XYZ file of N, CA and C in Angstrom:
552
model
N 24.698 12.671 16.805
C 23.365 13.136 17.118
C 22.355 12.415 16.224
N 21.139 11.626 17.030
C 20.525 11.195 15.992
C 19.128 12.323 15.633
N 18.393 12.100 14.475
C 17.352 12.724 13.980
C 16.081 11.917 14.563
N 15.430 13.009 15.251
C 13.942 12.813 16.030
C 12.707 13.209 14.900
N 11.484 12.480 15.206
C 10.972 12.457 14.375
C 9.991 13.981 14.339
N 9.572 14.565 13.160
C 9.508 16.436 13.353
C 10.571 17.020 14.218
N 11.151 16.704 13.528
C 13.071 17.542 13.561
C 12.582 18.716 12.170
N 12.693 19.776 13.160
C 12.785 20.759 11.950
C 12.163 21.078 11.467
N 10.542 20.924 12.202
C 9.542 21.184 11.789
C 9.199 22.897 11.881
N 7.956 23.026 10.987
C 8.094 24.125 11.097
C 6.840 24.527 11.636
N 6.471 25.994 12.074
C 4.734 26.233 12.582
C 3.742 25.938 11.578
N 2.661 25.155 12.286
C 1.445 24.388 11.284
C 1.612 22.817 10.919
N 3.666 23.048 11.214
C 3.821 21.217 10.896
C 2.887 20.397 11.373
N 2.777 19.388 10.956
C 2.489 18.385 12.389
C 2.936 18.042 13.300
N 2.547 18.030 14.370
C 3.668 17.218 15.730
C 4.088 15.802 15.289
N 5.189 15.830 16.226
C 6.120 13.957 15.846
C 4.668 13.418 16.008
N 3.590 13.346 17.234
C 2.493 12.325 17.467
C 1.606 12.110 16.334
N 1.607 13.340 15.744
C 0.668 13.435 14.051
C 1.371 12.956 13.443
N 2.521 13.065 13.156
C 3.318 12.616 11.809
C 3.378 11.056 12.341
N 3.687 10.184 13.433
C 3.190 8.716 13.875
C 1.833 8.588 13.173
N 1.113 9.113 13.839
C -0.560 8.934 13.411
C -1.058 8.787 12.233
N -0.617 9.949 11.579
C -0.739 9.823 10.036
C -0.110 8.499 9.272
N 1.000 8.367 9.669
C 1.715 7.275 9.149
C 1.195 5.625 9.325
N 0.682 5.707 10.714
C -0.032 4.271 11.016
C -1.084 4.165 10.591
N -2.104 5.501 10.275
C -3.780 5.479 9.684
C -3.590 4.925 8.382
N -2.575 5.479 7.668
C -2.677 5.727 6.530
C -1.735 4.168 5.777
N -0.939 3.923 6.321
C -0.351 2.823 6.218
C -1.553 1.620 6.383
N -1.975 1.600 7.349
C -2.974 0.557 8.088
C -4.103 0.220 6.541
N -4.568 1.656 6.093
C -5.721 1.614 4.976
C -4.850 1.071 3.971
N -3.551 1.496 3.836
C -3.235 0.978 2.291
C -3.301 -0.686 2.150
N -2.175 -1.084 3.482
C -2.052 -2.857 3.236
C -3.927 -3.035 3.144
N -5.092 -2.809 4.276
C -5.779 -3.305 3.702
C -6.785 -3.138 2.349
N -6.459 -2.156 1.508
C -7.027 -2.322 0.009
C -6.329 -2.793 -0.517
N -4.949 -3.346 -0.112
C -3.464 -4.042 -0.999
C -4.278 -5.120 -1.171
N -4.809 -5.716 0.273
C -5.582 -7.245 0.536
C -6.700 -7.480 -0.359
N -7.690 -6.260 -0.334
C -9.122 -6.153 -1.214
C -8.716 -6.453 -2.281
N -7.418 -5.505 -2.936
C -7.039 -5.825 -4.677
C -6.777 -7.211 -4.773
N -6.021 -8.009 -4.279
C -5.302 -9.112 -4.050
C -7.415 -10.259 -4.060
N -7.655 -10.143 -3.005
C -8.889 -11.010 -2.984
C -9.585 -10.501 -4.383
N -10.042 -9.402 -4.974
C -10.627 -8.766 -6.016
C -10.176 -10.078 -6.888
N -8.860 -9.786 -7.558
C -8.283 -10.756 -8.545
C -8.304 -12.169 -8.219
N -8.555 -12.779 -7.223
C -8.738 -14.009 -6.626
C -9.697 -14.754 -7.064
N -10.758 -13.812 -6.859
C -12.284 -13.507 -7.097
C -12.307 -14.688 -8.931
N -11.588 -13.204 -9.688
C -11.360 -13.643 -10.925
C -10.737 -14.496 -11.749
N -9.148 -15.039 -10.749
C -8.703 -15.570 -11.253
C -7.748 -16.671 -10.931
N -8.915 -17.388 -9.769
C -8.582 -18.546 -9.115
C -8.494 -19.416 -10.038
N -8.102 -20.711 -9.520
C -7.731 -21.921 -10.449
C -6.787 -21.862 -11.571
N -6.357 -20.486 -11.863
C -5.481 -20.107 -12.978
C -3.969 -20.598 -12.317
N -3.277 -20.393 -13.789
C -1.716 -20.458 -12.659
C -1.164 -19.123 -12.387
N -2.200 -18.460 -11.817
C -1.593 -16.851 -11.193
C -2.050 -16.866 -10.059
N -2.854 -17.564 -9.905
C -3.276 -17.848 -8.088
C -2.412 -18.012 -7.368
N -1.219 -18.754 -7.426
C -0.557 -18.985 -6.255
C 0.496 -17.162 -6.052
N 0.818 -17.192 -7.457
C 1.659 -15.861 -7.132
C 0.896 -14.629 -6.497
N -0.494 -14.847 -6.941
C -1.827 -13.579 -6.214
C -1.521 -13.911 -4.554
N -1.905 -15.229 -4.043
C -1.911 -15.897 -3.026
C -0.785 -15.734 -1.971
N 0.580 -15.832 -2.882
C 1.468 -15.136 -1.964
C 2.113 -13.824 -1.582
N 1.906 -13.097 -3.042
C 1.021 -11.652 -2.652
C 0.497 -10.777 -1.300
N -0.487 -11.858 -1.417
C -1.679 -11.404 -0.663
C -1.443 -12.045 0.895
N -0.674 -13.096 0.600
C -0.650 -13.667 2.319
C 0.923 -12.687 3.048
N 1.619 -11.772 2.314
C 2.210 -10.872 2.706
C 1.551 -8.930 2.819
N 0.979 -8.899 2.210
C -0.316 -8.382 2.271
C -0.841 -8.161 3.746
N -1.211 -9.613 4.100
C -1.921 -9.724 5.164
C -1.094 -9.587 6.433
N 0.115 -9.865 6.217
C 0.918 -9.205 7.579
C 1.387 -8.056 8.026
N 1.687 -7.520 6.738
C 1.314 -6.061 6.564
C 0.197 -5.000 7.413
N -1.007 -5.776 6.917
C -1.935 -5.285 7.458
C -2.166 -5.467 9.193
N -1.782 -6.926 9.813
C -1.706 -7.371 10.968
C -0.942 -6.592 11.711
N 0.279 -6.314 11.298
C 1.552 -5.160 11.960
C 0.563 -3.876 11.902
N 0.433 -3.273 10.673
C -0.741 -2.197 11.520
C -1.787 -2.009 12.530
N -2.605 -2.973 11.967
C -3.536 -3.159 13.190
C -3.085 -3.275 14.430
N -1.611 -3.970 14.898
C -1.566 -4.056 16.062
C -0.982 -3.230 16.570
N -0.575 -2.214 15.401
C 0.336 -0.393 16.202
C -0.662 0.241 16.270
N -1.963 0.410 15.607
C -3.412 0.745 14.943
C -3.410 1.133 17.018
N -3.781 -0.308 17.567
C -4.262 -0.677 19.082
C -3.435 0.460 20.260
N -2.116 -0.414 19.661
C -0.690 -0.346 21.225
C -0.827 1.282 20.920
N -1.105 2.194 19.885
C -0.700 3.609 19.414
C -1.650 4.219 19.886
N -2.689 3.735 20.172
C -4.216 4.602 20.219
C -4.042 5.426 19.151
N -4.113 5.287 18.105
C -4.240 5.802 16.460
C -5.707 5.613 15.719
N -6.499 6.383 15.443
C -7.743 6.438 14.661
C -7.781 5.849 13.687
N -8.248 4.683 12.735
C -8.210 4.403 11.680
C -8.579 5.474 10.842
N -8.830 5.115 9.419
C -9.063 6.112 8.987
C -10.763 5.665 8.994
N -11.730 7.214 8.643
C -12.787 6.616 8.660
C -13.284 6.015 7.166
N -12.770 6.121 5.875
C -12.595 5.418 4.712
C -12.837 4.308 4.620
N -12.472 3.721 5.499
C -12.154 1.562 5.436
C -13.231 1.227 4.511
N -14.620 1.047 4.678
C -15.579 1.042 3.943
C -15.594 1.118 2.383
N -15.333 2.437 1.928
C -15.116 2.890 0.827
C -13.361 2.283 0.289
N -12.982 1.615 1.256
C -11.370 1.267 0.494
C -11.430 -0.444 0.653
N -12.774 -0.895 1.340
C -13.103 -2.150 0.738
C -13.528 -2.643 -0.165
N -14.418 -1.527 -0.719
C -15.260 -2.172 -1.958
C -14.908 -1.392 -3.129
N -13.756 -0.491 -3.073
C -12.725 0.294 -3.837
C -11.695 -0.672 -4.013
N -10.865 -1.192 -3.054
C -9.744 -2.060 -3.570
C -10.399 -3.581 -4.055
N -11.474 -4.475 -3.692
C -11.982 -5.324 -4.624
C -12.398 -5.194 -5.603
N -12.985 -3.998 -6.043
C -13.444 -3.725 -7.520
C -11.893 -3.280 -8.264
N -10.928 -2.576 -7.793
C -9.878 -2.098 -8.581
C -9.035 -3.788 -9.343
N -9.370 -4.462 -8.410
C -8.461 -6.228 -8.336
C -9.600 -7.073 -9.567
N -10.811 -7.473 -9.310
C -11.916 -8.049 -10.016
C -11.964 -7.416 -11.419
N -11.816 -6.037 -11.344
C -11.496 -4.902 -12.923
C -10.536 -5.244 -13.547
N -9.195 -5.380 -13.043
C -8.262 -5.235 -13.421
C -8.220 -6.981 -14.145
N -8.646 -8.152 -12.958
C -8.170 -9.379 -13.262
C -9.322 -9.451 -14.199
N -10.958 -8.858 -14.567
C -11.155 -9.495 -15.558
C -10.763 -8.595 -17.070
N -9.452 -7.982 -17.079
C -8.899 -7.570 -18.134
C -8.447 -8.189 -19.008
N -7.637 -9.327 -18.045
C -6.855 -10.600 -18.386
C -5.465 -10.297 -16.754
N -4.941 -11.580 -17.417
C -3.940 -11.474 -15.939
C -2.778 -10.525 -16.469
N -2.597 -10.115 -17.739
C -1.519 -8.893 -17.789
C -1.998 -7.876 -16.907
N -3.296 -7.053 -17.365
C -3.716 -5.903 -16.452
C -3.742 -6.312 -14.883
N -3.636 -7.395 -13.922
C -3.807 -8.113 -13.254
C -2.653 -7.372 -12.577
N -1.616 -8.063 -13.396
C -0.075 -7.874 -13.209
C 0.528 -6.070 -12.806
N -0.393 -5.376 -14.084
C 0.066 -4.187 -14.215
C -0.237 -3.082 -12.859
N -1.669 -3.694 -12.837
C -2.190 -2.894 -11.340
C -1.464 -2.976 -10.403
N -0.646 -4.362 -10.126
C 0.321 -4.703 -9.033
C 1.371 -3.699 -9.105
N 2.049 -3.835 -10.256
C 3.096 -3.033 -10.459
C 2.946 -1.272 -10.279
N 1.823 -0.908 -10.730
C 1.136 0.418 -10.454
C 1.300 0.759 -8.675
N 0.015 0.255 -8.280
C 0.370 0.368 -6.921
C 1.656 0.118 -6.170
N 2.518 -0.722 -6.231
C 3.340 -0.869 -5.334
C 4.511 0.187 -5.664
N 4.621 0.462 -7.455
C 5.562 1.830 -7.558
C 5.390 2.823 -6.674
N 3.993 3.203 -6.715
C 3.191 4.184 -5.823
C 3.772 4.017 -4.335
N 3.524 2.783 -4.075
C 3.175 2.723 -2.181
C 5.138 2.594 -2.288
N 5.989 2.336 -2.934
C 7.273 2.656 -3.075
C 7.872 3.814 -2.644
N 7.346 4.880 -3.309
C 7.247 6.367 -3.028
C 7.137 6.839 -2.041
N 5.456 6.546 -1.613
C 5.421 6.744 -0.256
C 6.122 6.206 0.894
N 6.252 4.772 1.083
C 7.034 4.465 1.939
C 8.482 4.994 2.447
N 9.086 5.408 0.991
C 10.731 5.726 0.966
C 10.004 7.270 1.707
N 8.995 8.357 1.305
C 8.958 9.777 1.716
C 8.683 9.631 3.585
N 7.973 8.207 4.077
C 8.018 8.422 5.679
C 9.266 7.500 5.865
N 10.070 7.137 5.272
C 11.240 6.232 6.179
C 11.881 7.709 6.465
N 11.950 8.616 5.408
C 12.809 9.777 6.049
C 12.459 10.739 6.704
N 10.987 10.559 6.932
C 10.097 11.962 7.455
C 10.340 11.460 9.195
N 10.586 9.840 9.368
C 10.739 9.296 11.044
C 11.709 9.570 11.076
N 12.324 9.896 12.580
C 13.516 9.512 13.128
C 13.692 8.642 13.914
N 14.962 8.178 14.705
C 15.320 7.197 15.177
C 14.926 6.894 16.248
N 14.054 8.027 17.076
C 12.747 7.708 18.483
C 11.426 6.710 17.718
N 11.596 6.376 16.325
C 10.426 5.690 15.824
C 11.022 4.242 15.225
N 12.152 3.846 15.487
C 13.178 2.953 15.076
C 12.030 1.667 14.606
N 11.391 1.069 15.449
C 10.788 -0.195 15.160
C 9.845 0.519 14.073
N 9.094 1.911 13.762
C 8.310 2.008 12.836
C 8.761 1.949 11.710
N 9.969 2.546 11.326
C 10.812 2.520 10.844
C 11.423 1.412 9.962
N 11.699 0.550 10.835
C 12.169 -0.842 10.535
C 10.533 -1.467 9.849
N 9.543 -1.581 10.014
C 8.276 -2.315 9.496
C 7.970 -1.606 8.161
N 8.332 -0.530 8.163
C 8.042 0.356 6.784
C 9.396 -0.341 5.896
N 10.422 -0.254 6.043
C 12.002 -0.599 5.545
C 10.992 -1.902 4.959
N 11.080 -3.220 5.620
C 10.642 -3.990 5.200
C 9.504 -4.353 4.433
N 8.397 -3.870 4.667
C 7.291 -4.040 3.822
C 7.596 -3.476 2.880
N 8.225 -2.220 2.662
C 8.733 -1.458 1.213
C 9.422 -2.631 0.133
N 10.424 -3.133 1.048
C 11.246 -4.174 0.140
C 10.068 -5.218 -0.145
N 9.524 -5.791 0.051
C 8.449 -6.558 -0.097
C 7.618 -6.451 -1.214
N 6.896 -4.683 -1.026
C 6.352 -4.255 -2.259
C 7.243 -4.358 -3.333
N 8.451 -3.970 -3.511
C 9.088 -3.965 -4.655
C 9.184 -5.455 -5.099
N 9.050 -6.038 -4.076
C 9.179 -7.857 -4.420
C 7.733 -7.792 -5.582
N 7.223 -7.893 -5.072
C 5.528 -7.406 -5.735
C 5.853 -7.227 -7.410
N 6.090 -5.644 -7.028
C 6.427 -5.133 -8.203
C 7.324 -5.686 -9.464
N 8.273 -6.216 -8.835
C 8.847 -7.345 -9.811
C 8.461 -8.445 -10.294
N 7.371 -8.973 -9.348
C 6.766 -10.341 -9.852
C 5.943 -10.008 -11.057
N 4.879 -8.674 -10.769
C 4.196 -8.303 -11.853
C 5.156 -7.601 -12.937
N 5.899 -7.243 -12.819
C 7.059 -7.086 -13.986
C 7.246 -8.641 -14.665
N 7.524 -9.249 -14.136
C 7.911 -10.589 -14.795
C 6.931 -11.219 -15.389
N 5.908 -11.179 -14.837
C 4.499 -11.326 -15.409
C 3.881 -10.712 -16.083
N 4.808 -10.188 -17.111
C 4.037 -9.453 -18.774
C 3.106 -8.486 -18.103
N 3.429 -7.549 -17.227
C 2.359 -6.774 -16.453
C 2.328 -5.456 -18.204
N 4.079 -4.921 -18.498
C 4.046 -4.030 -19.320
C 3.546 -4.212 -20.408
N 2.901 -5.634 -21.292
C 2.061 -6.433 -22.323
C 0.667 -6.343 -21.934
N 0.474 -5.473 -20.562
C -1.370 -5.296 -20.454
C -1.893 -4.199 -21.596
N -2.996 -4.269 -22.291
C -3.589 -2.917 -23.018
C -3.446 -1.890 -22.417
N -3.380 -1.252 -22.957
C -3.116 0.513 -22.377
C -2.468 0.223 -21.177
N -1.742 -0.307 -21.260
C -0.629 0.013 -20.068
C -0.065 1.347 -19.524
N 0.602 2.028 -20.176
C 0.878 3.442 -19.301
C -0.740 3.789 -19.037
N -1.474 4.073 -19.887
C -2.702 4.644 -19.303
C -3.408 3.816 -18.026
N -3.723 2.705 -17.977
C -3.964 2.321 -16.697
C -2.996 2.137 -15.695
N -1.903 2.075 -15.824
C -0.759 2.719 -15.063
C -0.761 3.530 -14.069
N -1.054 4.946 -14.753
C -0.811 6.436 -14.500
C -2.063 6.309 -13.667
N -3.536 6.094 -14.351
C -4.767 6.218 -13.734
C -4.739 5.069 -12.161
N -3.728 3.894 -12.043
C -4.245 3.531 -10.889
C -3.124 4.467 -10.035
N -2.020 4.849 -10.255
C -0.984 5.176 -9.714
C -1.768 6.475 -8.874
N -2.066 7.452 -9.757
C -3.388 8.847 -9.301
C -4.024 8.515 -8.351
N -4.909 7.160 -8.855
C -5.742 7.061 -7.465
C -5.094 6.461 -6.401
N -3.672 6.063 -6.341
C -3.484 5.295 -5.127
C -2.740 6.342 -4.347
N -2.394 7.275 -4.665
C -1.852 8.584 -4.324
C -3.142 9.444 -3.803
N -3.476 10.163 -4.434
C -5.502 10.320 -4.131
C -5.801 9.686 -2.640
N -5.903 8.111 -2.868
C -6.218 7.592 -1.152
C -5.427 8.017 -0.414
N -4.438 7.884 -0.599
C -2.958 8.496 0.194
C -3.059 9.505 1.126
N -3.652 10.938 0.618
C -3.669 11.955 0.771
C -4.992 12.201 1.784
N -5.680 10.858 1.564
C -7.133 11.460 1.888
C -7.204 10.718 3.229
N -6.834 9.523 3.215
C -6.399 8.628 4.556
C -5.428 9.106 5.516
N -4.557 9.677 4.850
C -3.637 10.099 6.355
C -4.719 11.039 6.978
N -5.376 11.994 6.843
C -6.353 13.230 7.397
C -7.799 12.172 7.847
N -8.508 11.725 6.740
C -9.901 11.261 7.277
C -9.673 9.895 8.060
């Protein structure tokens, strides 16, 4: 027997079509402030030799975001109405961070993608197997982020100043959007 997606839901749950919805709104906003952070630090710290690793980053990033947008369409799914506020939120979080130096650069990477880690692993199990291809795009971009996350590991991300503290504080807010994007 396989598991359908709101299997076991309970009254007030969301329906399987909400729990899709939520998942594509909210997914859709994250890759693109992933992109804003990514251009943010670009901004700051082109010509460096962290550009190319920002660059390829960010050009996975961007497919990310493309795969949403185009379930965003085929789903008839609402964006969220945020986008705005998570454009000029995720370039300032990237431009902040990169003019820290490229450790904090690093660390933000690693911050967020722990984060979007979390989340991703809490909807691979919240779908079931009627959502197989959603499923499969989350699986992968997850592994991806952790790709991320390791690069800024390797990249003296944990040698940024106040590291746990800007850590914790981007981790909050990327959780924060989280919460606020799947609904608005």
């Amino acid at each position: 027997m396989t598991k359908r997606t709101g299997e076991g839901r309970l009254p007030g749950d969301p329906t399987p079509r909400e729990v899709v919805a939520r998942t594509i709104r909210v997914d859709h906003a994250g890759e693109y402030g992933a992109k804003r952070i990514y251009q943010g630090q670009l901004a700051v710290l082109r010509g460096t030799k962290w550009e190319p690793l920002l660059r390829h980053m960010q050009a996975q990033e961007q497919v990310h975001l493309d795969t949403f947008s185009r379930l965003i369409g085929q789903r008839r799914v609402r964006p969220t109405a945020l986008l705005p506020l998570w454009h000029v939120a995720g370039f300032a979080l990237g431009a902040a961070t990169a003019m820290l130096g490229h450790r904090a650069a690093m660390a933000c990477t690693v911050a967020v993608e722990e984060a979007i880690d979390e989340h991703y692993r809490s909807q691979e199990a919240a779908l079931g197997e009627d959502e197989a291809e959603l499923k499969a795009h989350i699986a992968q971009f997850r592994a991806e982020e952790l790709e991320h996350r390791d690069i800024g590991l390797e990249n003296e991300a944990e040698q940024a100043p106040a590291y746990r503290l800007l850590s914790a504080a981007i981790k909050a807010g990327c959780k924060a959007a989280i919460r606020i994007s799947e609904r608005i």
